[in-house]
Amino acid sequence: MTELSPAERYARAAKDRDHPITAEFAASQRFELDPFQIAGCQALEDGRSVLVAAPTGAGKTIVGEFAIHLAMREPAVGGFGDKAFYTTPIKALSNQKFRELQEVYGADEVGLLTGDTNINGNARIVVMTTEVLRNMLYADSGALRGLRYVVMDEVHYLADRFRGAVWEEIIIHLPPAVRLISLSATVSNAEEFGDWLDTVRGDTEVIVSEIRPVPLEQHVLVRGDLLPLFDDRAGIATAQVNQELMRIRSFKGPTFENNRRASSMRSGSAQNSGRYEGGGRHQGGRRPAKGGQRPVRAANVQRMERIDRPDVVKLLQRANLLPAIFFIFSRVGCDAAVQQVRRSGLRLTSPEERGQIRAIVEERTRALLDEDLAILGYWEWLDNLERGIASHHAGLLPAFKEVVEDLFRRKLVKVVFATETLALGINMPARTVVLEKLEKFNGEARVAITSGEYTQLTGRAGRRGIDVEGHAVIQWTEGLDPQQVAALASRRTYPLNSSFRPTYNMAVNLIDQFGRARAREILESSFAQFQADRAVVGLARKVRESEETLAGYQKAMTCDRGDFTEYSGIRRQLSDLEGLNRKDANASRAAREARQREIGDLRRRMQRHPCHQCPDREHHARWAERYWKLMRSVEKMRQQIDTRTGTVARIFDRVVDVLTELDYVEVTGDGTTVLTPAGSTMRRIYGERDLLIAESLRTGIWRGLDAASLATLACCLVYEPRRDESGPGERGLPRGAFRTALAATQELWQRLEDLEQDHHLPGTETVATGLAEAMYSWARGMPLDRVLIEADMAAGDFVRWAKQTIDLLDQLSLVADAPLATTARKALDAVRRGIVAYSSV
């Protein structure tokens, strides 16, 4: 850190005296805390909530850990003490944080709740996924007693269109006395989000830092050379793109084969060009070649073949740039990359490291059955780990992913080929991040990654306390534009936009707790409405300004012969109709004749108008044209205001209308909206298909199903098929009662879909049977190898869908009537076995 001046040291000492708990906590850390971390801790010590927005790897979680420190300063009295909840968006993050906090506070003080895992849930510190906390708030759980602090890690996740609403529900419904610690990636509208938090939570300090604790060097890998992306001789403020990259891109010389021989003539000049050449120390582009110009490789780089991955790994190893994460935007690509490096014979570990790896892996997987290990490719996976290489993606068994993360943090695995899910906050920093492409498949098409995604991915590079700098390496591909890469690397922020919309479950819970009128007010306090209102304020200001301008235009086109606004309106109508007549050549003869009669009538009205004879007519008309152009813009803005004002509350009203029609809520004689027994059941049903599940229970269409059939039907309700998936067809589906229940569920879904369309609400996807055959086999005890063949998916994917099935079955066991609830519990036990039941936590 930069040395402080005497005045700055005095000011810090004064603040330390005012914030002794922060000073004590800071002194206990391994690193000297950065100013933004200290500011966040001091705000909490002052009793305020905080929003901390900082780059990936900057150490935001320190502020969350300080909140836990505050909660745990005083011992529990009579079994009760202050509590702190730590929420994360994904189970992997929850598991990781759970282990970290156990190391600090001990196993007895820390709990974990992730839907399918319940460990010490009444502890004073509980780590959980956000959905768990939302459900606790709606159920008014006793575990909320004594809650003083809630940490919301990765709070920018509220922009997620599928799960983002949960974050807003929690923020709105947390008891007022709870202090909220919101930890976000760097977003461009942190102040706006902070203003909303201040509105709904009270006194909230917004702390924004854009400084990475470990500087990031950006490179482009061109063949065997690592060229700096930026030429920093002009200073960081200007951050110009390396001109050698621009010359390479535009160079239209002979083919690569002809020039490869020519390139060997420039040996020795590479170190003057600011590049790594197989291991030389990078100089950041500060040393120009003789004559002030950098040498240019005499090759048409656009036609170069890519350097093989094993060679890239060797290059990074020689340059002391390992450990590295290669981000490859496909699971198949990640696994293929591991195989490619394996086939090359490359080993990145010593004999001692290989022994450590084997011991750790065997310890962490000893609970898994030998026959399952063989099916999962355990021995080849272990051999790859011993070589120091691994893949990391959602298709891997969770236990395998956790091992990879652990070994990478211990610096035993040196290279990981990963999908972008690894960038989601998991503590797995590297010295170098390699991006092979700057585009990915989003489910429909290949799209360029955003600046926010680029920042999140490259944010893994640079280990605090280990590296003096992190490194981002972009591989040269055909059509690569260094200017576009530089734009991605320079824009470190992205906007945080709400994805909030009322659901059926949310509606019944709000009505039950607050009544309909108050529920509307609560929804109007959402970040979605806050953003809409902010936009409305801006639009309204523009309308007012435009109305003043319109008045000026009207004055300028005033005519002493008559009303020129009226006259210009006729001219405009005439012009629009004549234009339409010219364009609409395919109109019927009757339509064209009717339009022609209208045009004739307008011409006569225009010629008879007193302003038509005005000698200054065309001068007035020019002002009139500006008037009507601006008027059209004003009308559009007014329409936007009308559609945005009360947006969330209007959707809520439509949701309640559907619930009323289906008898989940009813209006009493005094006009109060209350829940019916069916509505009370829906309060505890969470998920995308809450209404379909509630209606299926109420109509009894799942009665008579055995445990395996109910598990399979639950799987059909949570499973989301791939876009190219056709499903098993009739032949692959279980017979008997299952097919009857499935047909009834599909028919019910169609009726609900029609009802939602009538009320202008988006429906849900139809029931998906793609995993039905495999889940039925699994619930009946079939072996893993057969089930994975039937599922036609990776083990990690099957485990994920099985755990979501368990989550729904658990809900059914609590809300269904006695026979079906008992079946749901049996089904849950049938699914929770083998690799699905295994957890290393």
mmCIF file with all atom_site columns, C-alpha atoms in Angstrom, residues 23 243 383 513 518 546 553 652:
data_model
loop_
_atom_site.group_PDB
_atom_site.id
_atom_site.type_symbol
_atom_site.label_atom_id
_atom_site.label_alt_id
_atom_site.label_comp_id
_atom_site.label_asym_id
_atom_site.label_entity_id
_atom_site.label_seq_id
_atom_site.pdbx_PDB_ins_code
_atom_site.Cartn_x
_atom_site.Cartn_y
_atom_site.Cartn_z
_atom_site.occupancy
_atom_site.B_iso_or_equiv
_atom_site.pdbx_formal_charge
_atom_site.auth_seq_id
_atom_site.auth_comp_id
_atom_site.auth_asym_id
_atom_site.auth_atom_id
_atom_site.pdbx_PDB_model_num
ATOM 1 C CA . ALA A 1 23  ? -9.255  -1.513  14.558  1.00 0.00 ? 23  ALA A CA 1
ATOM 2 C CA . GLN A 1 243 ? 0.101   -0.753  -32.007 1.00 0.00 ? 243 GLN A CA 1
ATOM 3 C CA . ASP A 1 383 ? -4.460  -39.752 -13.066 1.00 0.00 ? 383 ASP A CA 1
ATOM 4 C CA . GLN A 1 513 ? -49.250 -11.365 6.215   1.00 0.00 ? 513 GLN A CA 1
ATOM 5 C CA . ARG A 1 518 ? -50.438 -3.267  2.029   1.00 0.00 ? 518 ARG A CA 1
ATOM 6 C CA . SER A 1 546 ? -40.349 19.373  -24.539 1.00 0.00 ? 546 SER A CA 1
ATOM 7 C CA . TYR A 1 553 ? -42.480 26.295  -31.889 1.00 0.00 ? 553 TYR A CA 1
ATOM 8 C CA . PHE A 1 652 ? -49.742 -8.329  -8.825  1.00 0.00 ? 652 PHE A CA 1
#
